[in-house]
Coordinates of C-alpha atoms in Angstrom, one line a residue:
X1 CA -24.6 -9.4 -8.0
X2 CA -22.1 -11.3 -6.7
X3 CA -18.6 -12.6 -8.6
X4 CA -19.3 -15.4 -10.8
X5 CA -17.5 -19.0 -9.2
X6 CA -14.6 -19.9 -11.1
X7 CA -14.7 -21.8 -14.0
X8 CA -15.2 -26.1 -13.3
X9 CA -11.1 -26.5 -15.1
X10 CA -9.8 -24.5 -12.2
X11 CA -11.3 -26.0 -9.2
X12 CA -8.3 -28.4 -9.0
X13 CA -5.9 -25.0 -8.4
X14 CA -8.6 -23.3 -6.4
X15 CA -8.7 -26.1 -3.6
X16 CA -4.7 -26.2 -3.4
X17 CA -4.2 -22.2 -3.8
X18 CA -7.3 -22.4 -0.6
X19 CA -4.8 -24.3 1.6
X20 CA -2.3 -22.4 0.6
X21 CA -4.0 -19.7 1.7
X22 CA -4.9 -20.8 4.9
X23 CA -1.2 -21.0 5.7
X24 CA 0.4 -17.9 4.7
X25 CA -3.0 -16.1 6.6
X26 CA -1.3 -17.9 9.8
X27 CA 2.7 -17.2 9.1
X28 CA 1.1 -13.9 8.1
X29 CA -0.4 -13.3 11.6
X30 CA 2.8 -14.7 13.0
X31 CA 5.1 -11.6 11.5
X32 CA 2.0 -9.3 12.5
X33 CA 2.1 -9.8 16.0
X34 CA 6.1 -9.8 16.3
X35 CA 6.0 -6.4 15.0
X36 CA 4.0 -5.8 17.3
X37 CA 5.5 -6.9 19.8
X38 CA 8.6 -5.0 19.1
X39 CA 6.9 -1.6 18.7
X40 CA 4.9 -2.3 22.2
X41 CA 8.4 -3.1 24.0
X42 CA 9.9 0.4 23.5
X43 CA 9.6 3.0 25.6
X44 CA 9.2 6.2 23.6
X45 CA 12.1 5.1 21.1
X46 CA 12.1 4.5 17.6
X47 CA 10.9 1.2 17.7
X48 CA 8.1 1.8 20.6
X49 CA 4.7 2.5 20.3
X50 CA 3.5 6.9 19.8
X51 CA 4.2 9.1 22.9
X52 CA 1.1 10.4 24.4
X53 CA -0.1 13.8 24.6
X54 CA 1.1 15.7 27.8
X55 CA -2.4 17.1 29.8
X56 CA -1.1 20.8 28.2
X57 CA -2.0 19.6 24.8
X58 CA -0.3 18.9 21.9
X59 CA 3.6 20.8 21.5
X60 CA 3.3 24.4 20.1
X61 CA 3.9 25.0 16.0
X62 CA 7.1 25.6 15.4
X63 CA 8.5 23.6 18.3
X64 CA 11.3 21.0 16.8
X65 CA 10.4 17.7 17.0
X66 CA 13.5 16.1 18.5
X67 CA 14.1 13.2 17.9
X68 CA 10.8 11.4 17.9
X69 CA 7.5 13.6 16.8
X70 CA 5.3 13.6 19.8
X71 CA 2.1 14.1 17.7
X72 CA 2.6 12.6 14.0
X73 CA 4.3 9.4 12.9
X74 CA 4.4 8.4 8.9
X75 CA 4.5 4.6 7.8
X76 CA 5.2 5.0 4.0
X77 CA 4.6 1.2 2.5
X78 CA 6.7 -0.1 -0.1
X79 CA 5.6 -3.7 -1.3
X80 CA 8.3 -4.7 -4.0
X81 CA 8.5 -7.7 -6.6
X82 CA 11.5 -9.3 -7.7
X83 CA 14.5 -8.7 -6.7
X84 CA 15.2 -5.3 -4.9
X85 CA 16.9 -2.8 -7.0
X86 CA 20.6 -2.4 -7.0
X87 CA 19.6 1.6 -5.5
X88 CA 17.8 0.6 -2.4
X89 CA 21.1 1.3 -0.1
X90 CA 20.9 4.9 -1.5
X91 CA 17.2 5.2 -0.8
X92 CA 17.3 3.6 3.1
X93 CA 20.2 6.2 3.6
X94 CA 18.2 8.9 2.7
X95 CA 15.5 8.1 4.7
X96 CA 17.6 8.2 8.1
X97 CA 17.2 11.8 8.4
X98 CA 13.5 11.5 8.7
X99 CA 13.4 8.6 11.4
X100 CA 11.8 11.7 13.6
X101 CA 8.2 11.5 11.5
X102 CA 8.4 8.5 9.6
X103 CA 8.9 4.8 9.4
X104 CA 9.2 3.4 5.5
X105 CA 8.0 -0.5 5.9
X106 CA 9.9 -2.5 2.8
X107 CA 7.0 -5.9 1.7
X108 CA 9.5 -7.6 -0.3
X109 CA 9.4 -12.0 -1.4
X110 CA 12.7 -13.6 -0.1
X111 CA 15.0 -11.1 -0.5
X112 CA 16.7 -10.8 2.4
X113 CA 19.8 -11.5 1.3
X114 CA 19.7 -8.6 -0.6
X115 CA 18.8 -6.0 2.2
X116 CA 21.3 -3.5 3.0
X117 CA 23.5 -4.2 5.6
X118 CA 23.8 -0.7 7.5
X119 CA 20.3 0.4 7.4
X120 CA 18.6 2.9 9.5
X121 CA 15.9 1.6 12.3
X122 CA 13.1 3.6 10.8
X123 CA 13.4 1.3 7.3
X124 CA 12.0 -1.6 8.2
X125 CA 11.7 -5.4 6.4
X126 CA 9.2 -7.9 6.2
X127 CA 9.9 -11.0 4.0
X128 CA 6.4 -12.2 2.7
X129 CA 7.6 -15.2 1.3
X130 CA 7.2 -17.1 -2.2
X131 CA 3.6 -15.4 -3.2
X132 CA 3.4 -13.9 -0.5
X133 CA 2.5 -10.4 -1.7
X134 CA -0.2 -11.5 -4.3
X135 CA -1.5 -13.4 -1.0
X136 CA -1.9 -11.0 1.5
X137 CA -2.9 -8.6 -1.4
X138 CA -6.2 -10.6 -2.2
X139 CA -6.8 -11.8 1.4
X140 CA -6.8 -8.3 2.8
X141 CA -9.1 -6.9 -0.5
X142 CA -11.1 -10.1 -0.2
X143 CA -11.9 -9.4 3.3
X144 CA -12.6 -5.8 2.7
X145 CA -15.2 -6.9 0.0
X146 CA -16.5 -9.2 1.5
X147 CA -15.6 -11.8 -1.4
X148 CA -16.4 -15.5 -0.8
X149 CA -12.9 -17.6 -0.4
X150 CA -13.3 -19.1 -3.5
X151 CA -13.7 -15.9 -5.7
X152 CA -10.8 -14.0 -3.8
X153 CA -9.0 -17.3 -4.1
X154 CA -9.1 -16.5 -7.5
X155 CA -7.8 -12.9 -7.1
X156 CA -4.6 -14.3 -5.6
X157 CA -4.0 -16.4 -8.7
X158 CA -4.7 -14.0 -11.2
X159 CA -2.4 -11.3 -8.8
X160 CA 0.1 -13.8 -8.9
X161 CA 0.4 -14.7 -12.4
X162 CA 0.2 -10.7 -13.7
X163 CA 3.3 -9.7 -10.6
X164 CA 5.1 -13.0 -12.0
X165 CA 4.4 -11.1 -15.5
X166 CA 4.5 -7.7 -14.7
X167 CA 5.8 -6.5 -11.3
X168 CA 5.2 -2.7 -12.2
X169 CA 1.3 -3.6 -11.2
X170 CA 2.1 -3.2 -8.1
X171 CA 1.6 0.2 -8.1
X172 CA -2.2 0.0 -9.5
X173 CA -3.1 -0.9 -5.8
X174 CA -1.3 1.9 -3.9
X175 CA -5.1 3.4 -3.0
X176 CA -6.0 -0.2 -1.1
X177 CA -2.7 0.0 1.3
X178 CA -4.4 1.4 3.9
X179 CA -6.4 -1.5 3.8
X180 CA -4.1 -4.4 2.6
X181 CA -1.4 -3.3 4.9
X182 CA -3.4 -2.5 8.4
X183 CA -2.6 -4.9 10.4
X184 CA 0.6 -3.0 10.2
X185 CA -0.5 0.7 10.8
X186 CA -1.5 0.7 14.7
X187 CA 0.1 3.5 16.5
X188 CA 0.4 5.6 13.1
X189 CA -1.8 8.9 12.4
X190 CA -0.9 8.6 8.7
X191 CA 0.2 6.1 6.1
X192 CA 0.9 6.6 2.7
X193 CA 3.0 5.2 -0.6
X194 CA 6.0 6.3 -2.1
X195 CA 9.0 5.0 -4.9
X196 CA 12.1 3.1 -3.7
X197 CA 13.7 5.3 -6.9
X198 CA 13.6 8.5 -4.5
X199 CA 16.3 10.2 -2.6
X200 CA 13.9 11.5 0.5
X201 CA 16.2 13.8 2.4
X202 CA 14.6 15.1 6.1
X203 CA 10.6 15.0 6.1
X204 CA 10.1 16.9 9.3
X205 CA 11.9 20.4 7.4
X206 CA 9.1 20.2 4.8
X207 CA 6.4 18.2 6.0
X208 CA 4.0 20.9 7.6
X209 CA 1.8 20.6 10.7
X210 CA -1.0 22.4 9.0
X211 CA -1.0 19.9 6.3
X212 CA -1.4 16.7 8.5
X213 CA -3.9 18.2 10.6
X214 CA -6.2 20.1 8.2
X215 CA -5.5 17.6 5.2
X216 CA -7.0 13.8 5.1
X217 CA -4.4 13.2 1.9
X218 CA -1.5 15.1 1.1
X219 CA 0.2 14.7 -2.1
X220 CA 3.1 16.7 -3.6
X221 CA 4.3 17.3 -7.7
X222 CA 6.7 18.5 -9.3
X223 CA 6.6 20.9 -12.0
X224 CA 2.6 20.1 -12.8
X225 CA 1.1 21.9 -10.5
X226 CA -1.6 22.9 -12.8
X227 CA -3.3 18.8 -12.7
X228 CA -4.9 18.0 -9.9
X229 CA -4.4 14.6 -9.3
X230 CA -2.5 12.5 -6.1
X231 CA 1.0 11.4 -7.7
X232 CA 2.3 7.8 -6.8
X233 CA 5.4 8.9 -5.6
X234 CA 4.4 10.6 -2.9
X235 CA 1.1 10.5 -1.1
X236 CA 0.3 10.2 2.3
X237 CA -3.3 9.2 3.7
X238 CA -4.3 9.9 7.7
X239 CA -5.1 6.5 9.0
X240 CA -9.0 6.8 9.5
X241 CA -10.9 4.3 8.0
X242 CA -13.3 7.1 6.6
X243 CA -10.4 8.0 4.3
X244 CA -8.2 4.4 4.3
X245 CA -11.6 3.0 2.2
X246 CA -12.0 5.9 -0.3
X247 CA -10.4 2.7 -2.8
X248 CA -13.9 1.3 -2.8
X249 CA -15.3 3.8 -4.8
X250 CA -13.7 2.7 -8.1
X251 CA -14.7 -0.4 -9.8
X252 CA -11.6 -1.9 -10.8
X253 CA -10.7 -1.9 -7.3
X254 CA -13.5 -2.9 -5.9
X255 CA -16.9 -4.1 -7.6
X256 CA -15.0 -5.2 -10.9
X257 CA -11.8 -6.5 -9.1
X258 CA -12.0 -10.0 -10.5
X259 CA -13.6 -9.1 -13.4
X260 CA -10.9 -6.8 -14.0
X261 CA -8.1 -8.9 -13.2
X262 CA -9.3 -11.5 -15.3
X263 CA -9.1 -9.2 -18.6
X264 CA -5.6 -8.3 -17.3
X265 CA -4.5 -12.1 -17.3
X266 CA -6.5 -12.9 -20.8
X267 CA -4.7 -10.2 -22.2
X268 CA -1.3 -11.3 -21.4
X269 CA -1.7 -14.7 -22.7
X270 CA -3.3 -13.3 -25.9
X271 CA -0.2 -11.6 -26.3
X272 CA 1.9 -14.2 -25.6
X273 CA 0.3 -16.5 -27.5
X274 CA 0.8 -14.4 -30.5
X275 CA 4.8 -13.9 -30.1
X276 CA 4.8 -10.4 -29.1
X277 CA 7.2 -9.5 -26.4
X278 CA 6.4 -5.9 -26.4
X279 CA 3.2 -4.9 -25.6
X280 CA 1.3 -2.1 -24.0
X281 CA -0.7 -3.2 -20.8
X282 CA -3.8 -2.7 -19.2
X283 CA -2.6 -0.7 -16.5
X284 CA -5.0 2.0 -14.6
X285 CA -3.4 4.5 -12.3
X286 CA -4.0 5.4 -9.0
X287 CA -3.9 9.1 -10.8
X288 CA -7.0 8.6 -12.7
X289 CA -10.3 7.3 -11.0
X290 CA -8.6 7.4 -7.1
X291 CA -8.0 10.8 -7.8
X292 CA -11.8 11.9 -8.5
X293 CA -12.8 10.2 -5.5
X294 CA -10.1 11.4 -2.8
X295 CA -11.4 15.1 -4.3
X296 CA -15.0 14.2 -3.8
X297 CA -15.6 11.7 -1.0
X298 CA -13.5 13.9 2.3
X299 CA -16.2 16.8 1.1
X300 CA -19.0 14.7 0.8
X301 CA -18.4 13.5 4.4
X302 CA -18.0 16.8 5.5
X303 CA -21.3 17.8 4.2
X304 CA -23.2 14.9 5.7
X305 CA -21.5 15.7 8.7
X306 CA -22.8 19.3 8.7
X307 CA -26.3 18.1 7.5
X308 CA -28.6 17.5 10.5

């Protein structure tokens, strides 16, 4: 069935968040086709769009990239809340050595006064706005679920009240990037999510062929080999929608997102209401659920591929 309407005390917000709406979804498509634009205007650099494949096929294993990878290209997405972290200069410095595979695309809310000043070209920034996270956020699941405006209008709100809350929920949506951030991803085989808290040296010495071609998710752990489960701080997706929609599968990102989100924002002000500053939250991994169905859906696909 579909999401119930919200309640008749909200319609008031509803109709100004809908306008609201309306205009980040145009200064949102604005930003979009810039960086566009400034991919499509290079020639084979770091800021132009993937080389092609010569007619000899793709370049032999083994073969150093040089300075752009002629067959793979990363975009690691990094939406952050608040103010960025007094670490992020150490972070974009280590990602320089990897500007050969992979781009790491910073979502932040008016913070560019706070982005490093001597950054490499392959970290790149794109300043949402007031909101703007929890916006594009519901829009982009909205659309993907085919939510009427009003009910994913009421995502945004409740997205925006728990980041205004609780930034760290943020990271309970890393399986819907694919999705939320896509208008970003053309000219990328693979996108994935990773930690600004990480020092990420030079991908291309330990990111193997074999396991972007034969691999729709990669993920890597530390120390815990034993659990099988993708980790948050590093997993990277290819850029199919067969695997970018794998998120769908689990209710409280998908079926129950409202519902969900709902409980989220009733418990906070339960908690609040009561005086307690300390309190644990309803929180729900991408290393739970997301997990089970990244292991199960790529082999279920296979097998109706194989069926005749």
């Amino acid at each position: 069935p579909p999401p119930p309407p919200p309640p008749p005390d909200e319609e008031d917000d509803v109709t100004a968040a809908e306008e609201e709406l309306r205009q980040i979804r145009d200064r949102q498509k604005e930003a979009q086709r810039a960086f566009h634009d400034e991919r499509s205007a290079g020639s084979g650099g770091q800021h132009g769009s993937l080389p092609a494949h010569s007619a000899a096929g793709r370049v032999p294993p083994g073969t150093p990239c040089g300075e752009r990878h002629p067959d793979f290209r990363l975009a690691l997405l990094l939406p952050w809340v608040g103010e960025l972290p007094p670490w992020t200069p150490y972070f974009a410095a280590s990602a320089r050595l990897s500007s050969p595979l992979a781009d790491f695309l910073v979502f932040h809310e008016e913070q560019d006064l706070a982005v490093p000043a001597d950054v490499p070209p392959n970290v790149k920034w794109f300043d949402l706005g007031p909101g703007g996270l929890s916006m594009l956020l519901g829009m982009q699941l909205g659309e993907a679920l085919n939510l009427p405006i009003r009910n994913a209008t009421v995502v945004i709100k409740a997205l925006r009240f728990m980041f205004d809350k609780w930034p760290r929920l943020v990271a309970e949506y890393k399986p819907t990037f694919g999705a939320v951030f896509s208008k970003y991803l053309n000219g990328y085989s693979h996108w994935g999510y990773c930690d600004l808290d990480m020092v990420v040296g030079n991908l291309p010495l330990f990111v193997s062929r074999a396991e972007l071609e034969q691999h729709d998710i990669v993920t890597y752990s530390f120390g815990d080999q034993e659990a099988l489960y993708l980790r948050g701080q590093w997993t990277v997706h290819r850029n199919e929608p067969r695997v970018s929609s794998v998120w769908q599968r689990c209710e409280h990102l998908a079926g129950q997102l409202q519902k969900e989100l709902l409980l989220k924002v009733a418990w906070v002000r339960r908690m609040e209401s009561r005086g307690v500053a300390n309190y644990p939250k309803r929180f729900q991994s991408a290393e739970g659920c997301y997990s089970h169905q990244a292991r199960e859906e790529p082999r279920g696909a296979e097998r109706s591929r194989e069926e005749p």
